[in-house]
Amino acid sequence: MKRRNFLISGAVATAGVAVFGANSLYSYDIFKQKRKFAVPPLYEGKKIGGKRVFNLNLQKGEMEFFKGLKTQTIGINAPFLGPTLRAKKGDMIQVNIKNSLGYDSTIHWHGFELPAKMDGGPHQIIKNGATWSPEFAIKNRASMLWYHSHLLHQTGVQVYKGLAGLFILDDDESQNLNLPSEYGVDDIPIVLQDRNFNNDGSFRYVSSQQEKMMGIHGNYVLVNGVIAPTLEAKKKLTRFRILNGSNARYYLLGFSDNRKFQLIGSDGGLLEKPVTLGQIKLAPAQRIDIVVDLSDGKDVVLKSYKGALSQNMGMMGMMMGNMGFDIEFDLMKIQSKDAKNSNAKVPQNLIKHPVWNPKDAVGVRNIVLQMRMGIGMMGGGNGEDNFFINGKSMDMHRIDAIAKKDTFEIWKVVNKSPMAHPLHIHNTQFKTLAINGRKPDASESGFMDTISVDPMGIAYIMVPFRYYSDNKVPYMFHCHILEHEDGGMMGQLLVT
Ligand code: C2O
Ligand code: CU
Ligand code: CU
């Protein structure tokens, strides 16, 4: 198939979500075009007077995702997405963020424990033309976090167009482990984002009530801004740190030859011990840190398997399945014929986690996730305020929860809807006590900032609030399906 043909099938898909399944994500050899894998530029800032200072510019840009077709985008110091920022635990950082977009935005530090005023949520708007300069100490352990727009009701569209980037944190403990850690060489960051395009190459964001309800699902997946790239691996032992930067799509990641990999970390940092897996589910906003053995020199494809959506989605699941939201498709190709031997390795023991006793929690907070069905589905609803937490949709003037600094809370997250929701809490890295009626397995034992709760499922998580308090400025907690967040499934949390 030639490119024209892809675009025609893309065009058919834009005619309505119902035909999406028929066009699936790639039923042809998407790697034929041999697009090169792109490593986001690394930006370690500049040490100025004891601070690590970064300068970011939110800007408009243009990309050529398809040869010969221009896509209008936005990015950070780049036409699309932003540099990978890097800092070390203990650093004091300052980020000067200039907004040159032509409209308001925000930049939120996803996964960081930081003062509420620096969080970059809906309350810290960066007006068009203005510069915002948050400053905070790096308290988090070594991990891959990220940053993205968080403007009220506009997060979905701004992230879709490109306002997101990675943030890698180091610490002494992780640096002493001899893990693959040379950025872009044997430590490869990956941002997965599915997108839809119009015939002229422009992004097609939400255009139907179904897309507002289920979140937008694209029929192309950008891997660091490139469709189906090929990576020439340099080392036989390679680490991939993968962010699901999609607005709504879940992935069940694995390799085309079913080779196993080692999971070494989750959202908030390294696990205690590596876990050998063949597949792993990644909900929107979540990250995984994996190490893959490429010493056989064979080509292999990183793909998403069928089964990314939970099995008990009922009618909704069937519908989403039929729409092609839960199918098998390719993401990127890895060629390792020239990969060199590696001195790095994955030790039996990674880091020690503190022991958190649920008995030490000050109480249980109930969080009920709900969505209004019908209106949006049938058409006619405005698509906003169809999503609720504890019966309410997001209101900047209402505080929904007050927690005390230096305490643990247990959050009981109940999903009373027919879709899975990835709940994210700002300013914390929590641990899972129980998920969908069972104990977390080893791969779920790490620090998380986003937990996916199955339809009608329940999660119990143990949530620490540390370091900072503020009697006025709240943090957010919300579903990280961005259309749900924008549609009201978000609440405000004060830590006092
Ligand atoms: Cu990644 Cu409140 O967001
Ligand atoms: Cu966040
Ligand atoms: Cu949701």
Short mmCIF file of N, CA and C and ligand atoms in Angstrom, two decimals, residues 420-422 479 481 484 489, ligand 3:
data_model
loop_
_atom_site.label_atom_id
_atom_site.label_comp_id
_atom_site.label_asym_id
_atom_site.label_seq_id
_atom_site.Cartn_x
_atom_site.Cartn_y
_atom_site.Cartn_z
N ALA A 420 -12.84 1.26 32.20
CA ALA A 420 -11.74 1.38 33.15
C ALA A 420 -11.30 2.85 33.20
N HIS A 421 -10.88 3.30 34.38
CA HIS A 421 -10.37 4.67 34.52
C HIS A 421 -9.02 4.65 35.21
N PRO A 422 -8.03 5.30 34.64
CA PRO A 422 -6.73 5.43 35.31
C PRO A 422 -6.74 6.65 36.23
N CYS A 479 -9.13 11.30 36.59
CA CYS A 479 -8.95 10.26 35.60
C CYS A 479 -7.98 10.80 34.56
N ILE A 481 -7.65 9.63 31.53
CA ILE A 481 -8.20 9.69 30.18
C ILE A 481 -8.56 11.16 30.02
N HIS A 484 -11.96 12.51 29.85
CA HIS A 484 -12.74 12.37 31.09
C HIS A 484 -12.35 13.47 32.07
N MET A 489 -14.12 14.62 35.42
CA MET A 489 -13.71 13.59 36.37
C MET A 489 -12.39 13.98 37.04
CU CU B 3 -11.90 7.98 32.91
#
